[in-house]
CSV table of C-alpha atoms in Angstrom, one decimal:
chain,number,residue,atom,x,y,z
R,1,LEU,CA,96.5,51.2,78.5
R,2,ASN,CA,97.3,54.8,79.1
R,3,HIS,CA,93.7,55.5,80.2
R,4,PRO,CA,93.8,57.4,83.6
R,5,VAL,CA,91.7,54.7,85.2
R,6,HIS,CA,94.3,52.1,84.2
R,7,CYS,CA,97.1,54.3,85.4
R,8,ALA,CA,95.4,54.9,88.8
R,9,ALA,CA,94.8,51.1,89.2
R,10,VAL,CA,98.4,50.2,88.2
R,11,ASP,CA,99.7,52.9,90.5
R,12,ALA,CA,97.5,51.7,93.4
R,13,ALA,CA,98.6,48.1,92.8
R,14,ARG,CA,102.3,49.1,92.8
R,15,ARG,CA,102.1,51.2,96.0
R,16,SER,CA,99.5,49.3,98.0
R,17,TYR,CA,99.4,45.7,97.0
R,18,GLY,CA,101.6,44.3,99.8
R,19,LYS,CA,100.1,46.7,102.4
R,20,LEU,CA,96.6,45.6,101.6
R,21,ILE,CA,97.5,41.9,101.5
R,22,ALA,CA,99.3,42.3,104.8
R,23,PHE,CA,96.3,44.1,106.4
R,24,LEU,CA,93.8,41.5,105.2
R,25,ALA,CA,95.9,38.4,105.9
R,26,ALA,CA,97.1,39.5,109.3
R,27,ARG,CA,93.5,39.4,110.6
R,28,THR,CA,92.6,36.1,109.1
R,29,ARG,CA,95.9,34.3,108.5
R,30,ASP,CA,94.3,33.5,105.1
R,31,VAL,CA,96.9,34.7,102.5
R,32,ALA,CA,95.2,33.0,99.6
R,33,GLY,CA,91.8,34.4,100.6
R,34,ALA,CA,93.3,37.9,100.9
R,35,GLU,CA,94.9,37.6,97.4
R,36,ASP,CA,91.6,36.4,95.9
R,37,ALA,CA,89.6,39.2,97.6
R,38,LEU,CA,92.1,41.9,96.5
R,39,SER,CA,92.2,40.7,92.9
R,40,GLU,CA,88.4,40.9,92.8
R,41,ALA,CA,88.6,44.4,94.2
R,42,PHE,CA,91.0,45.4,91.4
R,43,ALA,CA,88.6,43.8,88.9
R,44,ALA,CA,85.8,45.9,90.4
R,45,ALA,CA,87.9,49.0,90.2
R,46,LEU,CA,88.5,48.5,86.5
R,47,VAL,CA,84.8,48.2,85.9
R,48,GLY,CA,83.6,50.9,88.4
R,49,TRP,CA,86.2,53.7,88.2
R,50,PRO,CA,85.6,54.6,84.5
R,51,LEU,CA,81.9,55.1,85.4
R,52,ASP,CA,82.1,56.7,88.8
R,53,GLY,CA,85.5,58.3,88.6
R,54,ILE,CA,88.7,57.5,90.5
R,55,PRO,CA,88.1,57.7,94.2
R,56,ASN,CA,90.0,60.2,96.3
R,57,ASN,CA,91.7,57.4,98.2
R,58,PRO,CA,92.1,54.4,95.8
R,59,GLU,CA,93.9,52.4,98.5
R,60,ALA,CA,91.0,52.8,101.0
R,61,TRP,CA,88.5,52.0,98.3
R,62,LEU,CA,90.3,48.8,97.3
R,63,LEU,CA,90.5,47.8,101.0
R,64,THR,CA,86.9,48.3,101.7
R,65,VAL,CA,85.8,46.3,98.6
R,66,ALA,CA,88.4,43.5,99.3
R,67,ARG,CA,87.3,43.3,103.0
R,68,ARG,CA,83.6,42.9,101.9
R,69,LYS,CA,84.7,40.1,99.5
R,70,MET,CA,86.5,38.4,102.3
R,71,ILE,CA,83.5,38.7,104.6
R,72,ASP,CA,81.3,37.1,101.9
R,73,ALA,CA,83.8,34.3,101.4
R,74,ALA,CA,84.0,33.7,105.2
R,75,ARG,CA,80.2,33.6,105.5
R,76,GLN,CA,80.0,31.1,102.7
R,77,ARG,CA,82.3,28.7,104.5
R,78,ARG,CA,79.8,28.7,107.3
R,79,SER,CA,82.5,27.2,109.6
R,80,HIS,CA,83.4,28.1,113.1
R,81,ASP,CA,86.6,29.8,111.8
R,82,GLY,CA,84.8,31.4,109.0
R,83,ALA,CA,82.2,32.9,111.3
R,84,ALA,CA,84.8,34.2,113.7
R,85,GLU,CA,86.7,35.7,110.8
R,86,ALA,CA,83.6,37.3,109.3
R,87,LEU,CA,82.7,38.9,112.7
R,88,LEU,CA,86.3,40.2,113.2
R,89,LEU,CA,86.4,41.7,109.7
R,90,MET,CA,82.9,43.2,110.1
R,91,THR,CA,83.8,44.9,113.4
R,92,GLU,CA,86.9,46.4,111.8
R,93,LEU,CA,85.0,47.4,108.7
R,94,ALA,CA,82.5,49.3,110.9
R,95,GLN,CA,85.2,51.0,112.9
R,96,HIS,CA,87.4,52.1,110.0
R,97,GLU,CA,84.8,52.8,107.3
R,98,ASP,CA,85.0,56.6,107.8
R,99,ASP,CA,88.7,56.6,108.8
R,100,ASP,CA,90.2,56.0,105.3
R,101,ALA,CA,93.5,57.7,105.8
R,102,ALA,CA,94.9,55.4,108.4
R,103,ILE,CA,95.5,51.9,107.0
R,104,PRO,CA,98.0,50.3,109.3
R,105,ASP,CA,101.1,49.0,107.6
R,106,ASP,CA,101.5,45.3,108.5
R,107,ARG,CA,104.0,44.5,105.8
R,108,LEU,CA,106.8,43.7,108.1
R,109,GLY,CA,104.6,41.3,110.0
R,110,LEU,CA,103.7,39.7,106.7
R,111,MET,CA,107.4,39.3,105.9
R,112,PHE,CA,108.1,37.7,109.2
R,113,ALA,CA,105.3,35.2,108.5
R,114,CYS,CA,106.7,34.4,105.0
R,115,ALA,CA,110.2,33.8,106.4
R,116,HIS,CA,109.0,31.9,109.5
R,117,PRO,CA,111.2,29.0,110.4
R,118,ALA,CA,108.2,26.7,110.1
R,119,ILE,CA,108.0,27.6,106.3
R,120,ASP,CA,110.2,25.6,103.9
R,121,VAL,CA,113.4,27.6,103.4
R,122,ASN,CA,113.2,27.4,99.6
R,123,VAL,CA,109.8,29.0,99.4
R,124,ARG,CA,110.4,31.9,101.8
R,125,ALA,CA,111.8,34.4,99.2
R,126,PRO,CA,109.2,33.4,96.5
R,127,LEU,CA,106.4,33.8,99.1
R,128,MET,CA,107.6,37.2,100.0
R,129,LEU,CA,107.8,38.3,96.4
R,130,GLN,CA,104.3,37.1,95.8
R,131,THR,CA,102.6,38.5,98.9
R,132,THR,CA,104.4,41.8,99.2
R,133,LEU,CA,104.9,42.7,95.6
R,134,GLY,CA,102.2,40.7,93.9
R,135,PHE,CA,104.2,38.7,91.3
R,136,ASP,CA,102.4,35.7,89.9
R,137,ALA,CA,103.8,32.2,90.3
R,138,ALA,CA,105.0,31.9,86.7
R,139,THR,CA,107.1,35.1,86.9
R,140,ILE,CA,108.6,34.0,90.3
R,141,ALA,CA,109.2,30.5,88.9
R,142,SER,CA,111.2,31.8,85.9
R,143,ALA,CA,113.3,33.9,88.3
R,144,PHE,CA,114.1,31.0,90.5
R,145,LEU,CA,114.5,28.5,87.6
R,146,VAL,CA,111.7,26.3,88.7
R,147,ALA,CA,108.8,24.9,86.7
R,148,PRO,CA,105.7,27.2,87.1
R,149,ALA,CA,103.5,24.3,88.3
R,150,THR,CA,106.1,23.4,90.9
R,151,MET,CA,106.4,26.9,92.2
R,152,GLY,CA,102.6,27.3,92.2
R,153,GLN,CA,102.3,24.2,94.3
R,154,ARG,CA,105.0,25.3,96.8
R,155,LEU,CA,103.3,28.7,97.2
R,156,VAL,CA,99.9,27.1,97.8
R,157,ARG,CA,101.4,24.7,100.3
R,158,ALA,CA,103.2,27.5,102.2
R,159,LYS,CA,100.0,29.6,102.5
R,160,THR,CA,98.1,26.5,103.8
R,161,LYS,CA,100.8,26.0,106.3
R,162,ILE,CA,100.6,29.7,107.5
R,163,ARG,CA,96.8,29.2,108.0
R,164,GLN,CA,96.8,25.7,109.5
R,165,ALA,CA,99.8,26.1,111.8
R,166,GLY,CA,98.7,29.5,113.0
R,167,ILE,CA,101.8,31.4,112.1
R,168,PRO,CA,101.4,34.9,113.4
R,169,PHE,CA,101.8,38.1,111.3
R,170,GLN,CA,104.0,40.0,113.7
R,171,VAL,CA,107.5,41.1,114.5
R,172,PRO,CA,108.8,38.6,117.0
R,173,GLY,CA,109.7,39.6,120.6
R,174,ARG,CA,113.2,40.6,121.5
R,175,ALA,CA,114.4,37.2,122.5
R,176,ASP,CA,113.8,35.7,119.0
R,177,LEU,CA,114.2,38.8,116.9
R,178,ARG,CA,117.8,38.5,115.9
R,179,GLN,CA,117.5,34.9,114.7
R,180,ARG,CA,114.2,35.5,113.0
R,181,LEU,CA,115.4,38.7,111.4
R,182,ASP,CA,118.3,36.7,109.8
R,183,THR,CA,115.7,34.5,108.0
R,184,VAL,CA,113.9,37.5,106.7
R,185,LEU,CA,117.1,39.1,105.5
R,186,GLU,CA,118.2,35.8,103.9
R,187,ALA,CA,114.9,35.8,102.0
R,188,ILE,CA,115.3,39.4,100.9
R,189,TYR,CA,118.8,38.6,99.8
R,190,ALA,CA,117.6,35.7,97.7
R,191,ALA,CA,114.8,37.8,96.2
R,192,TYR,CA,117.3,40.6,95.5
R,193,ALA,CA,119.9,38.3,94.0
R,194,GLU,CA,117.4,37.0,91.5
R,195,GLY,CA,117.3,40.4,90.0
R,196,TRP,CA,120.8,40.1,88.7
R,197,ALA,CA,120.1,36.9,86.8
R,198,ASP,CA,119.5,39.2,83.8
R,199,PRO,CA,122.3,41.8,84.2
R,200,THR,CA,121.9,43.4,80.8
R,201,GLY,CA,118.2,44.1,81.6
R,202,THR,CA,117.2,42.9,78.2
R,203,GLU,CA,114.2,41.0,79.4
R,204,CYS,CA,112.3,43.6,81.3
R,205,SER,CA,108.8,42.5,80.3
R,206,GLY,CA,108.1,39.8,82.8
R,207,ALA,CA,111.2,39.8,84.8
R,208,ILE,CA,111.4,41.1,88.4
R,209,SER,CA,113.4,44.3,88.4
R,210,PRO,CA,115.8,44.8,91.2
R,211,LYS,CA,114.2,48.2,91.7
R,212,ARG,CA,110.9,46.7,92.8
R,213,ARG,CA,112.6,44.3,95.1
R,214,SER,CA,114.8,46.9,96.7
R,215,GLY,CA,111.5,48.6,97.7
R,216,SER,CA,110.9,45.8,100.2
R,217,ALA,CA,114.4,45.9,101.5
R,218,ALA,CA,114.1,49.7,101.9
R,219,TRP,CA,110.9,49.5,104.0
R,220,SER,CA,112.1,46.6,106.1
R,221,ARG,CA,115.1,48.8,106.9
R,222,ARG,CA,112.8,51.6,107.9
R,223,CYS,CA,110.6,49.3,110.1
R,224,CYS,CA,113.2,47.2,111.8
R,225,PRO,CA,114.9,47.9,115.1
R,226,LYS,CA,118.6,48.7,114.8
R,227,SER,CA,120.8,45.8,113.9
R,228,PRO,CA,124.3,46.2,112.5
R,229,LYS,CA,123.9,43.2,110.2
R,230,ARG,CA,120.7,44.6,108.8
R,231,SER,CA,122.2,47.9,107.7
R,232,ALA,CA,125.0,46.0,106.0
R,233,SER,CA,122.7,43.5,104.1
R,234,CYS,CA,119.9,45.8,103.1
R,235,ARG,CA,122.1,48.4,101.5
V,1,MET,CA,94.3,27.7,118.8
V,2,GLN,CA,95.0,24.4,120.4
V,3,TYR,CA,98.4,22.7,119.8
V,4,LEU,CA,99.6,19.2,120.8
V,5,LEU,CA,103.2,19.3,122.1
V,6,MET,CA,104.5,15.8,121.6
V,7,ILE,CA,107.6,14.8,123.6
V,8,TYR,CA,110.0,12.4,121.7
V,9,SER,CA,113.0,11.0,123.5
V,10,ASN,CA,115.2,8.0,123.8
V,11,GLU,CA,113.5,5.7,126.3
V,12,ALA,CA,116.5,3.5,126.8
V,13,ALA,CA,118.6,6.4,127.8
V,14,ASN,CA,115.9,7.7,130.1
V,15,GLN,CA,115.5,4.4,131.9
V,16,ALA,CA,119.3,4.0,132.2
V,17,ALA,CA,119.5,7.4,134.0
V,18,ASN,CA,120.4,7.3,137.8
V,19,GLU,CA,117.8,8.0,140.5
V,20,ALA,CA,119.0,11.5,141.1
V,21,ASP,CA,118.7,12.5,137.4
V,22,LYS,CA,115.2,10.9,137.2
V,23,GLY,CA,114.2,12.9,140.3
V,24,ALA,CA,115.5,16.1,138.8
V,25,MET,CA,113.6,15.4,135.5
V,26,MET,CA,110.4,14.7,137.4
V,27,ALA,CA,110.8,18.0,139.3
V,28,ALA,CA,111.4,19.8,136.0
V,29,TYR,CA,108.2,18.4,134.5
V,30,MET,CA,106.2,19.3,137.6
V,31,ALA,CA,107.4,22.8,137.5
V,32,TYR,CA,106.7,23.1,133.8
V,33,THR,CA,103.2,21.7,134.2
V,34,GLU,CA,102.6,24.2,137.0
V,35,ALA,CA,103.8,27.1,134.8
V,36,LEU,CA,101.4,26.0,132.0
V,37,LYS,CA,98.5,25.9,134.6
V,38,GLN,CA,99.5,29.3,136.0
V,39,ALA,CA,99.4,30.8,132.5
V,40,GLY,CA,96.0,29.3,132.0
V,41,VAL,CA,97.0,27.5,128.7
V,42,LEU,CA,97.0,23.9,129.8
V,43,VAL,CA,94.1,21.7,128.3
V,44,ALA,CA,95.4,18.2,129.0
V,45,SER,CA,98.7,16.4,129.7
V,46,ASP,CA,99.8,12.8,130.2
V,47,ARG,CA,102.9,10.7,130.4
V,48,LEU,CA,102.8,7.5,128.4
V,49,ARG,CA,104.1,4.1,129.5
V,50,PRO,CA,107.1,3.0,127.4
V,51,ALA,CA,106.8,1.9,123.8
V,52,SER,CA,107.4,-1.7,124.9
V,53,ALA,CA,103.9,-1.6,126.5
V,54,ALA,CA,102.4,-0.6,123.1
V,55,THR,CA,100.0,-2.7,121.0
V,56,THR,CA,99.3,-2.0,117.4
V,57,VAL,CA,95.9,-2.9,115.9
V,58,ARG,CA,94.7,-2.8,112.3
V,59,LEU,CA,92.0,-4.3,110.2
V,60,ALA,CA,93.1,-6.4,107.2
V,61,ASN,CA,90.6,-8.1,105.1
V,62,GLY,CA,88.0,-7.8,107.8
V,63,LYS,CA,90.3,-9.4,110.4
V,64,THR,CA,91.8,-7.7,113.3
V,65,GLN,CA,95.5,-7.9,113.4
V,66,VAL,CA,97.1,-7.3,116.7
V,67,LEU,CA,100.9,-6.8,117.0
V,68,ASN,CA,103.2,-6.4,119.9
V,69,GLY,CA,105.1,-3.1,120.0
V,70,PRO,CA,104.8,0.5,118.7
V,71,TYR,CA,103.7,1.5,115.2
V,72,ALA,CA,107.2,2.4,114.1
V,73,GLU,CA,110.5,1.3,115.6
V,74,THR,CA,112.4,4.6,116.0
V,75,LYS,CA,115.4,5.7,118.0
V,76,GLU,CA,113.2,8.2,119.9
V,77,GLN,CA,109.7,7.4,121.1
V,78,LEU,CA,106.6,9.4,122.0
V,79,GLY,CA,106.8,9.6,125.8
V,80,GLY,CA,104.0,12.0,126.6
V,81,TYR,CA,102.2,15.1,125.5
V,82,TYR,CA,100.8,18.5,126.5
V,83,LEU,CA,97.7,19.9,124.9
V,84,ILE,CA,97.7,23.7,125.2
V,85,ASP,CA,95.5,26.5,124.0
V,86,VAL,CA,97.5,29.6,122.9
V,87,PRO,CA,97.0,32.4,120.3
V,88,ASP,CA,99.5,31.3,117.7
V,89,LEU,CA,102.4,29.1,116.6
V,90,ASP,CA,105.1,31.4,118.1
V,91,VAL,CA,103.6,31.1,121.6
V,92,ALA,CA,103.3,27.3,121.1
V,93,ILE,CA,106.9,27.1,120.0
V,94,SER,CA,108.1,29.1,123.1
V,95,TRP,CA,106.2,26.8,125.4
V,96,ALA,CA,107.6,23.8,123.6
V,97,ALA,CA,111.1,25.2,124.0
V,98,ARG,CA,110.5,25.5,127.8
V,99,CYS,CA,109.5,21.9,128.1
V,100,PRO,CA,112.1,19.7,129.8
V,101,GLY,CA,111.6,17.3,126.9
V,102,ALA,CA,113.2,19.9,124.5
V,103,SER,CA,116.5,19.7,126.2
V,104,TYR,CA,117.0,15.9,126.1
V,105,GLY,CA,114.8,15.0,123.2
V,106,THR,CA,112.7,16.6,120.5
V,107,MET,CA,109.3,18.4,120.7
V,108,GLU,CA,106.8,18.1,117.9
V,109,VAL,CA,104.2,20.9,117.7
V,110,ARG,CA,101.0,20.0,115.9
V,111,PRO,CA,97.9,22.2,115.5
V,112,ILE,CA,94.6,20.6,116.4
V,113,TRP,CA,92.2,20.3,113.5
V,114,THR,CA,89.0,22.1,114.5
V,115,PRO,CA,85.7,21.5,112.6
V,116,PRO,CA,84.8,21.4,109.8
V,117,TYR,CA,87.0,18.5,108.8
């Protein structure tokens, strides 16, 4: 497991997972599809990198592969939505193929989608943990003391809702921002609080460490407009 | 995306309102409809006759059963709808909030299912 390829893949996953999911999902509203495409891209990396070497920009490499997987999936659906999605992704792919360095960071938009008032309040924090940090349903379930199957179902339902109801991946306008920011902060709170369920830190194998969660709090603090409550709750 | 904005309100209370209040409500709806048209998002819109004018129909054992009244007896009834075409749920919600129906009843926002079904 200490092989450099594994290290590079793990490092890319840790740094870029949420960013890549946000980028892919924001353009299609298909969170589940983005997750599938990205995990296929990681699988391809573990096969390809030992042979071809680790790319200069692993994040951009993963995004390109994941985007192609999503285009393939959209084509296979042969639906109106699927065709529109495939075209949109292909256009973007053509535009950005040579422009690896600049992958826009849509994670804040993703968090606002996860904590949208139209999403069931109990699944907002779990959904954030899964989409921005890449935890699987079983790990999240154990942190929230819910049966894994139940948590899996809730997450699937929430992702379907995002897609079907047309929940946008964006920071809301000024008029709604304060109210909507509160729901995001509540979800971050809930996610963060779960980290202290194991105060002695004895179960570090599968548990969600506060350090990883605080990562999401830290960049939401960076991205958000000034709000007194925010600085108090994200500390 | 297309969304159906359904207006649910208490019919009895609406009918009991005085003429001035009814007039003000009509004016508010006309202004709202005009705003939707101006924004170029209105697809269709109708006001429904009261639930007492409703007829429920279903087929049971090959026989048509016709019943007087709405499908469900509820405190608030579906009184009308707006079908709008907007980019996402947040825009649909902001239009629903501006509808006069939001201030004296409840708006339900439902996305239209586009093919494939």
